[in-house]
Amino acid sequence: MKKISALFLLLGLIISAQNNRVIYEYKFAPDSTKIDSLKTEWMYLDINKNGSKYYSKSSFESDSIVNESIKKQMAAGMKSISVSRQSNGGEINYEVEKTYPDYKTFLVSSIGNDSYKVAEDRKPDWKILQEKKKIGEFQVQKATTNFAGRNWTAWFTIEVPIQDGPYKFSGLPGLIVQIEDQTGTHKMELKGLKKIPETKTEELNTQGKDIPFTRKKPLEVNRSQYVKQLKQYQNDPVQGMREILNRPNSKVMINVNGKEISDPKDILRELEKNAKEEMQSNNNTIELIP
């Protein structure tokens, strides 16, 4: 009887509330050569009557700290703005937005120093199977799809009347409780549900200053335009920073292992080295076909 009461309480929470948060545990292997070394990121799927937003808890908190620091420096009239990102700021820097009831899907992602809002022109084509089981408190049913170059197996529940899920996944007759790709290197599993107050996203006002390493208002593009920018970045990952450093009176300083670097050539060399190392060690992206 306790389980039944808990279930009705949960359904009441989801149906009556305008804003809900679904908490997923995302386990993934960034490097395809080290598939046994899974990393974990806690992801939020925030839902309101107009749509949903999927993002990293750690990255959101890191961005909030950076923005508060910048606002304080600008309020104090400082001419030079210092930006510091902590190593525990999260590895998932993209966000996924969906609109209801049409479930239009957008990827919000940064390439170098630029941010893009990418309209997704593909939708998961689900095959719903008869297999059922229980995951946690939920009765779930199996479904499969191929999306962006990966084969996925999902388990969804009709006990929660939300036809949504983590990342770009939606379109099943219920909430996705668990989804995993065929290689086992990307897996998202529901770990919590709760009601949240209505929140408004506050845009950082940089007063016209182009501050590196901060999120910019995203430029809306289609998928082919985004892929083109992505390839350009892979070929020249410091193009954006080079443009910033070439501007008159532009001064940038970075800290590498406790050493401050201000010479533009040294900055570009260090950033290019880091970017290429990161691309090499993050070769197992969630989309094999972006």
Phi, psi and omega in degrees: 000327179297319181295320179295317179297319180295323180293314179296325177297318180296315180297322178297321179298312184291317186286319187277334187274142176282331185231125180226154177238125174257126184256123179245144170263120182252115176252131184208155176250106181296327184253120182293344178272355180226061186288348177275350181262080182276138174256161182234135175225134176273126185243143178251137167245098181271130188235132170226186186294339183265344181160200183221161177221128183246124185202166181277132176300312184294318180294321178298314180295320179295316178298320180297318179295316179298314181297319179296321179296317180295317181298319179295318180294320180289323178295330179278358178077022181289132180283328180253122182261126179261129180241124180232124177250133181281153182292341180262026184281005179094146181259346180263106185257356178270164173229155176233126179246140174232144177254144176255149004265004185276348180057038169295138189239137181227135172264127175251113188214152179258141171237112186063237182258011181245150181242142183229145172247110192255120177285123180277125181257010177242148174232143177301130177262098190277144168245110182273125183258168182277344185296133179228156175197188180241130173239114185063236181267000189253137167278126186234160179232149187273144174212150180230156177200160169247123182219127176055036174092002178237148173267127185240144171242124181243153173235121185239158179236138175269001179288342175243116187282057177231120181265062185218180180186184183289160178054227182266010187274127175197182176097000174269158183282049180165184182274135176285120180270324181209142175212137184215142178276165188298331182279347182076012182261359174219118182216130178237129183226134180294132180235351181187156176223134176204157177278141179229154177288160178293132181238150176241134179282121180265123181278133181288123178267107181268008178054040176085356180276138177267098184262118180299154174070013175247155180286131178260163172297125188290144174273127182280123182222165172270177187292321180294323177294321179295316180299322178298315178295323180296317179294322178297319179295318179298326178281328182214082187290351182248017181302313181298316179292324177299320178295321179295316183291336180278353179285147179301138177062020179277127179231123180230138177229134177240157180246120180239112180053041178085357181254127180275132181238126182237344179291125184307319180296319179292322179297312180297320180295318182290317180293322178294319178299313180296319181296317181291322176296321180293318179296322181292323182271353177241057185267357183252060184292158184296332176248114175285333175239095183290000000 
